[in-house]
Amino acid sequence: MTGSKTAPFTADDYRARMERAARAAADAGLAGLLVAPGPDLVWLTGYAPTAITERLTLLVLAPGQDPVLVVPTLEAPDAAHAAGAPALTLRDWTDGKDPYAATAALLDSGGRFGISDNAWAMHLLGLQKTLPDTSYAALTDALPMLRAVKDAAELELLAAAGAAADATFEEIRKVPFGGRRESEVGADLADLLRRFGHSQVDFTIVASGPNGANPHHEVGDRVIERGDMVVLDFGGLKDGYGSDTSRTVHVGEPTDEERRVHDLVREAQEAGFRAVRPGVACQEVDRAARKVIADAGYGEYFIHRTGHGIGVTTHEPPYMIEGEEQPLVPGMCFSVEPGVYLPGRFGVRIEDIVTVTEDGGRRLNDTSREMVIVD
């Protein structure tokens, strides 16, 4: 993922995001935010270094101050070409100089800062050594909703990624399953995602028969057999924004029990979707889907949360899980993906990405949620 893949966004868009982030930091009682290379930096500035190395790169955001990107001199030309560069000041440092001293000059020497979850420990420790009275909180803890509410352009990109994943499913259901290895079908999924515009494939889960009882099985060498239920879960990044969808297919005709469990999961997924509306706590989406499965006697076999946020990464806050009281807000995007996993036998998962609208929710995946029979 590079800055060029977020081309729809202008310097003004990035300026607004950085201003919003600085205000959120102040509202959270923080002296500022320190953003290392990764999804947050791309979202805030459009800049993704070609390689993440031991050299310090750090965006400093603080209320009442202009944004500053501390960057190694040899990488400054690339940073200057990022879409958000006109909205910030570059401060470069050369090899042999102390990057922590250069950064310290921008910081409140006794402040508490939010810092990217993926910041290197050596950089955090370097800052702490230079400014021993500072303290830090992970951004996921300090500002979990920073990227959660998407604007119209982001929603358009997420919808396009979802449509590409849907097109992938419509094609994969046409390929042979029986007699082929999971890894072969997984390779087909990856090829199709790329054909339909994905620049990055994050996962291609193909879990057949008893492997379907493991939600994160991904792919293996098992040969798919006639009579298998097969969980397909796949996604990645298209134009910098994520896709993630799951459908469960069956090789040949299913048994009555397999069809019944599939229908149950479909009903639970529908219940979770119908619970989506502004002001409802995230946990209510989980509760709605989980109740359907529990009431049917399969509650112990639904072993994960109902959903996760999606944006410039395929997993991010908010999470649809018991205990998450964050209210839903229009523009939030997340998965609704209940499942039932019967150890040693089979599993079923059905997943759509959903966005919160002014009066409910809208699916970003539209392929059939009915049982699909494959060869």
GROMACS .gro file of C-alpha atoms in nm:
model
  375
    1MET     CA    1   0.000   0.000   0.000
    2THR     CA    2   0.144   0.336  -0.102
    3GLY     CA    3   0.030   0.694  -0.101
    4SER     CA    4  -0.055   0.673  -0.472
    5LYS     CA    5  -0.328   0.420  -0.396
    6THR     CA    6  -0.520   0.678  -0.197
    7ALA     CA    7  -0.524   0.914  -0.498
    8PRO     CA    8  -0.889   1.024  -0.451
    9PHE     CA    9  -0.779   1.219  -0.143
   10THR     CA   10  -0.630   1.568  -0.163
   11ALA     CA   11  -0.398   1.763   0.063
   12ASP     CA   12  -0.706   1.933   0.206
   13ASP     CA   13  -0.855   1.592   0.295
   14TYR     CA   14  -0.537   1.495   0.478
   15ARG     CA   15  -0.518   1.835   0.649
   16ALA     CA   16  -0.873   1.787   0.779
   17ARG     CA   17  -0.787   1.439   0.907
   18MET     CA   18  -0.479   1.561   1.090
   19GLU     CA   19  -0.673   1.849   1.244
   20ARG     CA   20  -0.946   1.609   1.352
   21ALA     CA   21  -0.689   1.373   1.503
   22ALA     CA   22  -0.521   1.656   1.696
   23ARG     CA   23  -0.858   1.768   1.836
   24ALA     CA   24  -0.943   1.411   1.933
   25ALA     CA   25  -0.609   1.385   2.114
   26ALA     CA   26  -0.681   1.703   2.311
   27ASP     CA   27  -1.031   1.579   2.397
   28ALA     CA   28  -0.873   1.257   2.528
   29GLY     CA   29  -0.636   1.452   2.752
   30LEU     CA   30  -0.328   1.384   2.541
   31ALA     CA   31  -0.051   1.627   2.458
   32GLY     CA   32  -0.043   1.492   2.103
   33LEU     CA   33  -0.012   1.193   1.874
   34LEU     CA   34   0.300   1.020   1.746
   35VAL     CA   35   0.229   0.824   1.429
   36ALA     CA   36   0.476   0.569   1.292
   37PRO     CA   37   0.473   0.418   0.941
   38GLY     CA   38   0.169   0.200   0.892
   39PRO     CA   39  -0.206   0.235   0.835
   40ASP     CA   40  -0.250   0.542   1.057
   41LEU     CA   41   0.026   0.731   0.875
   42VAL     CA   42  -0.120   0.642   0.534
   43TRP     CA   43  -0.466   0.751   0.646
   44LEU     CA   44  -0.342   1.080   0.792
   45THR     CA   45  -0.087   1.180   0.526
   46GLY     CA   46  -0.102   0.947   0.225
   47TYR     CA   47   0.262   0.855   0.291
   48ALA     CA   48   0.391   0.499   0.314
   49PRO     CA   49   0.771   0.457   0.314
   50THR     CA   50   0.891   0.209   0.053
   51ALA     CA   51   1.064   0.023   0.336
   52ILE     CA   52   1.020   0.045   0.713
   53THR     CA   53   1.367   0.038   0.869
   54GLU     CA   54   1.544   0.122   1.193
   55ARG     CA   55   1.559   0.487   1.085
   56LEU     CA   56   1.295   0.691   1.270
   57THR     CA   57   0.997   0.823   1.074
   58LEU     CA   58   0.730   0.984   1.294
   59LEU     CA   59   0.439   1.219   1.241
   60VAL     CA   60   0.391   1.458   1.533
   61LEU     CA   61   0.042   1.598   1.582
   62ALA     CA   62  -0.036   1.832   1.869
   63PRO     CA   63  -0.322   2.074   1.933
   64GLY     CA   64  -0.235   2.427   1.820
   65GLN     CA   65   0.076   2.316   1.628
   66ASP     CA   66   0.131   2.252   1.260
   67PRO     CA   67   0.181   1.882   1.179
   68VAL     CA   68   0.546   1.780   1.146
   69LEU     CA   69   0.679   1.466   0.983
   70VAL     CA   70   1.021   1.367   1.114
   71VAL     CA   71   1.185   1.169   0.837
   72PRO     CA   72   1.533   1.043   0.740
   73THR     CA   73   1.700   1.278   0.489
   74LEU     CA   74   1.738   1.003   0.231
   75GLU     CA   75   1.360   0.941   0.239
   76ALA     CA   76   1.255   1.306   0.246
   77PRO     CA   77   1.208   1.333  -0.135
   78ASP     CA   78   0.957   1.046  -0.132
   79ALA     CA   79   0.776   1.193   0.167
   80ALA     CA   80   0.757   1.530  -0.008
   81HIS     CA   81   0.565   1.368  -0.294
   82ALA     CA   82   0.294   1.219  -0.070
   83ALA     CA   83  -0.054   1.355  -0.132
   84GLY     CA   84  -0.073   1.501   0.219
   85ALA     CA   85   0.274   1.658   0.218
   86PRO     CA   86   0.148   2.013   0.143
   87ALA     CA   87  -0.050   1.997   0.469
   88LEU     CA   88   0.252   1.934   0.692
   89THR     CA   89   0.613   2.036   0.758
   90LEU     CA   90   0.895   1.793   0.686
   91ARG     CA   91   1.181   1.786   0.934
   92ASP     CA   92   1.457   1.559   0.811
   93TRP     CA   93   1.751   1.420   1.001
   94THR     CA   94   2.076   1.277   0.867
   95ASP     CA   95   2.260   0.961   0.962
   96GLY     CA   96   2.489   1.029   1.255
   97LYS     CA   97   2.247   1.273   1.415
   98ASP     CA   98   2.009   1.191   1.701
   99PRO     CA   99   1.652   1.157   1.565
  100TYR     CA  100   1.509   1.148   1.917
  101ALA     CA  101   1.657   1.485   2.001
  102ALA     CA  102   1.509   1.625   1.681
  103THR     CA  103   1.170   1.483   1.775
  104ALA     CA  104   1.194   1.589   2.139
  105ALA     CA  105   1.210   1.952   2.035
  106LEU     CA  106   0.854   1.918   1.906
  107LEU     CA  107   0.709   1.760   2.220
  108ASP     CA  108   0.586   1.870   2.560
  109SER     CA  109   0.863   1.733   2.784
  110GLY     CA  110   0.612   1.618   3.046
  111GLY     CA  111   0.322   1.525   2.821
  112ARG     CA  112   0.130   1.205   2.765
  113PHE     CA  113   0.112   1.104   2.399
  114GLY     CA  114  -0.083   0.857   2.194
  115ILE     CA  115   0.152   0.644   1.983
  116SER     CA  116   0.090   0.404   1.697
  117ASP     CA  117   0.039   0.045   1.803
  118ASN     CA  118   0.297  -0.064   1.547
  119ALA     CA  119   0.571   0.182   1.651
  120TRP     CA  120   0.900   0.003   1.705
  121ALA     CA  121   0.998  -0.050   2.069
  122MET     CA  122   1.345   0.095   1.999
  123HIS     CA  123   1.187   0.423   1.891
  124LEU     CA  124   0.953   0.446   2.188
  125LEU     CA  125   1.240   0.365   2.424
  126GLY     CA  126   1.457   0.623   2.250
  127LEU     CA  127   1.195   0.891   2.308
  128GLN     CA  128   1.151   0.786   2.670
  129LYS     CA  129   1.525   0.806   2.729
  130THR     CA  130   1.542   1.155   2.577
  131LEU     CA  131   1.226   1.277   2.753
  132PRO     CA  132   1.200   1.069   3.073
  133ASP     CA  133   0.897   1.260   3.202
  134THR     CA  134   0.679   1.176   2.904
  135SER     CA  135   0.430   0.888   2.900
  136TYR     CA  136   0.255   0.703   2.621
  137ALA     CA  137  -0.067   0.520   2.536
  138ALA     CA  138  -0.133   0.294   2.239
  139LEU     CA  139  -0.359   0.463   1.983
  140THR     CA  140  -0.601   0.169   1.985
  141ASP     CA  141  -0.657   0.229   2.356
  142ALA     CA  142  -0.640   0.608   2.352
  143LEU     CA  143  -0.837   0.682   2.034
  144PRO     CA  144  -0.997   0.358   1.916
  145MET     CA  145  -1.250   0.536   1.692
  146LEU     CA  146  -0.996   0.761   1.515
  147ARG     CA  147  -1.049   0.600   1.171
  148ALA     CA  148  -1.387   0.441   1.240
  149VAL     CA  149  -1.624   0.689   1.073
  150LYS     CA  150  -1.569   0.698   0.698
  151ASP     CA  151  -1.645   0.991   0.470
  152ALA     CA  152  -1.825   0.962   0.136
  153ALA     CA  153  -1.508   0.900  -0.064
  154GLU     CA  154  -1.394   0.627   0.175
  155LEU     CA  155  -1.736   0.461   0.160
  156GLU     CA  156  -1.714   0.461  -0.218
  157LEU     CA  157  -1.377   0.286  -0.205
  158LEU     CA  158  -1.501   0.030   0.047
  159ALA     CA  159  -1.807  -0.038  -0.169
  160ALA     CA  160  -1.582  -0.091  -0.473
  161ALA     CA  161  -1.363  -0.332  -0.274
  162GLY     CA  162  -1.675  -0.519  -0.163
  163ALA     CA  163  -1.800  -0.541  -0.521
  164ALA     CA  164  -1.464  -0.684  -0.629
  165ALA     CA  165  -1.486  -0.948  -0.356
  166ASP     CA  166  -1.840  -1.030  -0.470
  167ALA     CA  167  -1.719  -1.071  -0.828
  168THR     CA  168  -1.450  -1.305  -0.696
  169PHE     CA  169  -1.711  -1.523  -0.525
  170GLU     CA  170  -1.928  -1.537  -0.835
  171GLU     CA  171  -1.629  -1.672  -1.028
  172ILE     CA  172  -1.493  -1.909  -0.763
  173ARG     CA  173  -1.826  -2.089  -0.734
  174LYS     CA  174  -1.781  -2.194  -1.098
  175VAL     CA  175  -1.446  -2.372  -1.049
  176PRO     CA  176  -1.409  -2.739  -0.955
  177PHE     CA  177  -1.375  -2.804  -0.581
  178GLY     CA  178  -1.399  -3.181  -0.544
  179GLY     CA  179  -1.067  -3.363  -0.591
  180ARG     CA  180  -0.858  -3.045  -0.559
  181ARG     CA  181  -0.648  -2.929  -0.267
  182GLU     CA  182  -0.759  -2.638  -0.050
  183SER     CA  183  -0.438  -2.460  -0.150
  184GLU     CA  184  -0.536  -2.479  -0.516
  185VAL     CA  185  -0.873  -2.317  -0.455
  186GLY     CA  186  -0.700  -2.060  -0.234
  187ALA     CA  187  -0.467  -1.973  -0.521
  188ASP     CA  188  -0.771  -1.930  -0.746
  189LEU     CA  189  -0.922  -1.689  -0.491
  190ALA     CA  190  -0.604  -1.482  -0.474
  191ASP     CA  191  -0.579  -1.466  -0.854
  192LEU     CA  192  -0.942  -1.357  -0.883
  193LEU     CA  193  -0.908  -1.086  -0.619
  194ARG     CA  194  -0.615  -0.944  -0.812
  195ARG     CA  195  -0.801  -0.975  -1.142
  196PHE     CA  196  -1.082  -0.767  -0.996
  197GLY     CA  197  -0.849  -0.491  -0.882
  198HIS     CA  198  -0.697  -0.588  -0.548
  199SER     CA  199  -0.336  -0.482  -0.506
  200GLN     CA  200  -0.297  -0.680  -0.184
  201VAL     CA  201  -0.447  -1.015  -0.084
  202ASP     CA  202  -0.455  -1.045   0.296
  203PHE     CA  203  -0.616  -1.387   0.340
  204THR     CA  204  -0.777  -1.671   0.147
  205ILE     CA  205  -0.937  -1.914   0.388
  206VAL     CA  206  -1.049  -2.240   0.227
  207ALA     CA  207  -1.160  -2.471   0.508
  208SER     CA  208  -1.311  -2.797   0.388
  209GLY     CA  209  -1.491  -3.066   0.583
  210PRO     CA  210  -1.357  -3.092   0.941
  211ASN     CA  211  -1.114  -2.803   0.873
  212GLY     CA  212  -1.419  -2.576   0.856
  213ALA     CA  213  -1.453  -2.608   1.234
  214ASN     CA  214  -1.137  -2.393   1.267
  215PRO     CA  215  -1.238  -2.031   1.191
  216HIS     CA  216  -0.881  -1.933   1.089
  217HIS     CA  217  -0.776  -2.250   0.912
  218GLU     CA  218  -0.681  -2.066   0.588
  219VAL     CA  219  -0.557  -2.323   0.335
  220GLY     CA  220  -0.387  -2.661   0.357
  221ASP     CA  221  -0.306  -2.967   0.152
  222ARG     CA  222  -0.631  -3.149   0.230
  223VAL     CA  223  -0.806  -3.274  -0.082
  224ILE     CA  224  -1.163  -3.148  -0.092
  225GLU     CA  225  -1.409  -3.434  -0.114
  226ARG     CA  226  -1.763  -3.470  -0.239
  227GLY     CA  227  -1.994  -3.416   0.058
  228ASP     CA  228  -1.770  -3.148   0.215
  229MET     CA  229  -1.890  -2.815   0.347
  230VAL     CA  230  -1.628  -2.554   0.253
  231VAL     CA  231  -1.589  -2.221   0.432
  232LEU     CA  232  -1.449  -1.948   0.204
  233ASP     CA  233  -1.328  -1.627   0.370
  234PHE     CA  234  -1.117  -1.389   0.164
  235GLY     CA  235  -1.018  -1.027   0.125
  236GLY     CA  236  -0.747  -0.768   0.095
  237LEU     CA  237  -0.694  -0.412  -0.024
  238LYS     CA  238  -0.823  -0.246  -0.338
  239ASP     CA  239  -0.716   0.115  -0.393
  240GLY     CA  240  -0.604   0.125  -0.032
  241TYR     CA  241  -0.932   0.006   0.125
  242GLY     CA  242  -1.032  -0.337   0.250
  243SER     CA  243  -1.262  -0.617   0.148
  244ASP     CA  244  -1.362  -0.916   0.360
  245THR     CA  245  -1.642  -1.159   0.287
  246SER     CA  246  -1.730  -1.518   0.376
  247ARG     CA  247  -1.959  -1.768   0.212
  248THR     CA  248  -1.993  -2.139   0.283
  249VAL     CA  249  -2.046  -2.371  -0.013
  250HIS     CA  250  -2.114  -2.742  -0.035
  251VAL     CA  251  -1.962  -2.997  -0.273
  252GLY     CA  252  -2.262  -3.188  -0.397
  253GLU     CA  253  -2.591  -3.217  -0.208
  254PRO     CA  254  -2.581  -3.136   0.167
  255THR     CA  255  -2.737  -3.342   0.442
  256ASP     CA  256  -3.044  -3.215   0.621
  257GLU     CA  257  -2.830  -3.119   0.921
  258GLU     CA  258  -2.579  -2.930   0.709
  259ARG     CA  259  -2.857  -2.737   0.540
  260ARG     CA  260  -3.022  -2.667   0.877
  261VAL     CA  261  -2.699  -2.528   1.027
  262HIS     CA  262  -2.635  -2.319   0.719
  263ASP     CA  263  -2.987  -2.175   0.735
  264LEU     CA  264  -2.936  -2.101   1.105
  265VAL     CA  265  -2.618  -1.905   1.039
  266ARG     CA  266  -2.790  -1.718   0.757
  267GLU     CA  267  -3.073  -1.622   0.995
  268ALA     CA  268  -2.820  -1.510   1.257
  269GLN     CA  269  -2.636  -1.300   1.001
  270GLU     CA  270  -2.963  -1.137   0.898
  271ALA     CA  271  -3.048  -1.067   1.263
  272GLY     CA  272  -2.709  -0.904   1.318
  273PHE     CA  273  -2.755  -0.690   1.009
  274ARG     CA  274  -3.104  -0.580   1.112
  275ALA     CA  275  -2.971  -0.469   1.451
  276VAL     CA  276  -2.752  -0.208   1.282
  277ARG     CA  277  -2.871   0.150   1.324
  278PRO     CA  278  -2.728   0.474   1.466
  279GLY     CA  279  -2.705   0.495   1.843
  280VAL     CA  280  -2.714   0.119   1.901
  281ALA     CA  281  -2.418  -0.017   2.097
  282CYS     CA  282  -2.180  -0.240   1.903
  283GLN     CA  283  -2.250  -0.525   2.144
  284GLU     CA  284  -2.616  -0.529   2.038
  285VAL     CA  285  -2.515  -0.649   1.690
  286ASP     CA  286  -2.329  -0.937   1.853
  287ARG     CA  287  -2.619  -1.011   2.085
  288ALA     CA  288  -2.873  -1.019   1.801
  289ALA     CA  289  -2.674  -1.267   1.594
  290ARG     CA  290  -2.568  -1.477   1.892
  291LYS     CA  291  -2.924  -1.510   2.026
  292VAL     CA  292  -3.044  -1.681   1.709
  293ILE     CA  293  -2.767  -1.940   1.731
  294ALA     CA  294  -2.798  -1.988   2.108
  295ASP     CA  295  -3.175  -2.030   2.089
  296ALA     CA  296  -3.126  -2.312   1.839
  297GLY     CA  297  -2.892  -2.493   2.078
  298TYR     CA  298  -2.565  -2.417   1.902
  299GLY     CA  299  -2.443  -2.130   2.122
  300GLU     CA  300  -2.128  -2.308   2.238
  301TYR     CA  301  -2.021  -2.352   1.876
  302PHE     CA  302  -2.022  -1.978   1.793
  303ILE     CA  303  -1.670  -1.911   1.921
  304HIS     CA  304  -1.573  -1.563   1.798
  305ARG     CA  305  -1.703  -1.208   1.794
  306THR     CA  306  -1.969  -1.115   1.539
  307GLY     CA  307  -1.763  -0.851   1.362
  308HIS     CA  308  -1.473  -0.611   1.325
  309GLY     CA  309  -1.422  -0.273   1.165
  310ILE     CA  310  -1.263  -0.234   0.822
  311GLY     CA  311  -1.100   0.054   0.636
  312VAL     CA  312  -0.737   0.100   0.536
  313THR     CA  313  -0.682  -0.230   0.717
  314THR     CA  314  -0.904  -0.537   0.704
  315HIS     CA  315  -0.931  -0.553   1.086
  316GLU     CA  316  -0.969  -0.238   1.299
  317PRO     CA  317  -1.207  -0.090   1.558
  318PRO     CA  318  -1.497  -0.096   1.621
  319TYR     CA  319  -1.563  -0.457   1.723
  320MET     CA  320  -1.905  -0.618   1.742
  321ILE     CA  321  -1.853  -0.801   2.070
  322GLU     CA  322  -2.014  -0.830   2.414
  323GLY     CA  323  -1.893  -0.546   2.637
  324GLU     CA  324  -1.836  -0.295   2.355
  325GLU     CA  325  -2.073  -0.011   2.437
  326GLN     CA  326  -1.949   0.226   2.164
  327PRO     CA  327  -2.261   0.356   1.984
  328LEU     CA  328  -2.286   0.300   1.611
  329VAL     CA  329  -2.242   0.617   1.404
  330PRO     CA  330  -2.331   0.673   1.037
  331GLY     CA  331  -2.022   0.602   0.828
  332MET     CA  332  -1.887   0.320   1.044
  333CYS     CA  333  -1.806   0.005   0.845
  334PHE     CA  334  -1.766  -0.343   0.991
  335SER     CA  335  -1.825  -0.710   0.927
  336VAL     CA  336  -2.126  -0.909   1.043
  337GLU     CA  337  -2.003  -1.269   1.040
  338PRO     CA  338  -2.162  -1.521   1.275
  339GLY     CA  339  -2.059  -1.884   1.246
  340VAL     CA  340  -2.114  -2.232   1.383
  341TYR     CA  341  -1.817  -2.468   1.417
  342LEU     CA  342  -1.875  -2.836   1.494
  343PRO     CA  343  -1.539  -2.994   1.593
  344GLY     CA  344  -1.425  -3.277   1.369
  345ARG     CA  345  -1.721  -3.231   1.135
  346PHE     CA  346  -1.777  -2.898   0.958
  347GLY     CA  347  -1.824  -2.525   0.999
  348VAL     CA  348  -2.040  -2.250   0.849
  349ARG     CA  349  -1.970  -1.877   0.835
  350ILE     CA  350  -2.152  -1.605   0.639
  351GLU     CA  351  -2.004  -1.255   0.633
  352ASP     CA  352  -2.089  -0.919   0.481
  353ILE     CA  353  -1.934  -0.579   0.531
  354VAL     CA  354  -2.200  -0.338   0.654
  355THR     CA  355  -2.197   0.040   0.681
  356VAL     CA  356  -2.417   0.238   0.919
  357THR     CA  357  -2.658   0.475   0.744
  358GLU     CA  358  -2.875   0.754   0.886
  359ASP     CA  359  -3.159   0.513   0.955
  360GLY     CA  360  -3.012   0.163   0.956
  361GLY     CA  361  -2.744  -0.029   0.772
  362ARG     CA  362  -2.635  -0.105   0.415
  363ARG     CA  363  -2.456  -0.419   0.301
  364LEU     CA  364  -2.143  -0.377   0.089
  365ASN     CA  365  -2.160  -0.745  -0.015
  366ASP     CA  366  -2.454  -0.867  -0.219
  367THR     CA  367  -2.382  -1.225  -0.324
  368SER     CA  368  -2.634  -1.492  -0.232
  369ARG     CA  369  -2.640  -1.599   0.130
  370GLU     CA  370  -2.835  -1.913   0.042
  371MET     CA  371  -2.663  -2.252   0.028
  372VAL     CA  372  -2.447  -2.267  -0.287
  373ILE     CA  373  -2.376  -2.611  -0.438
  374VAL     CA  374  -2.041  -2.652  -0.616
  375ASP     CA  375  -1.884  -2.938  -0.809
   0.00000   0.00000   0.00000
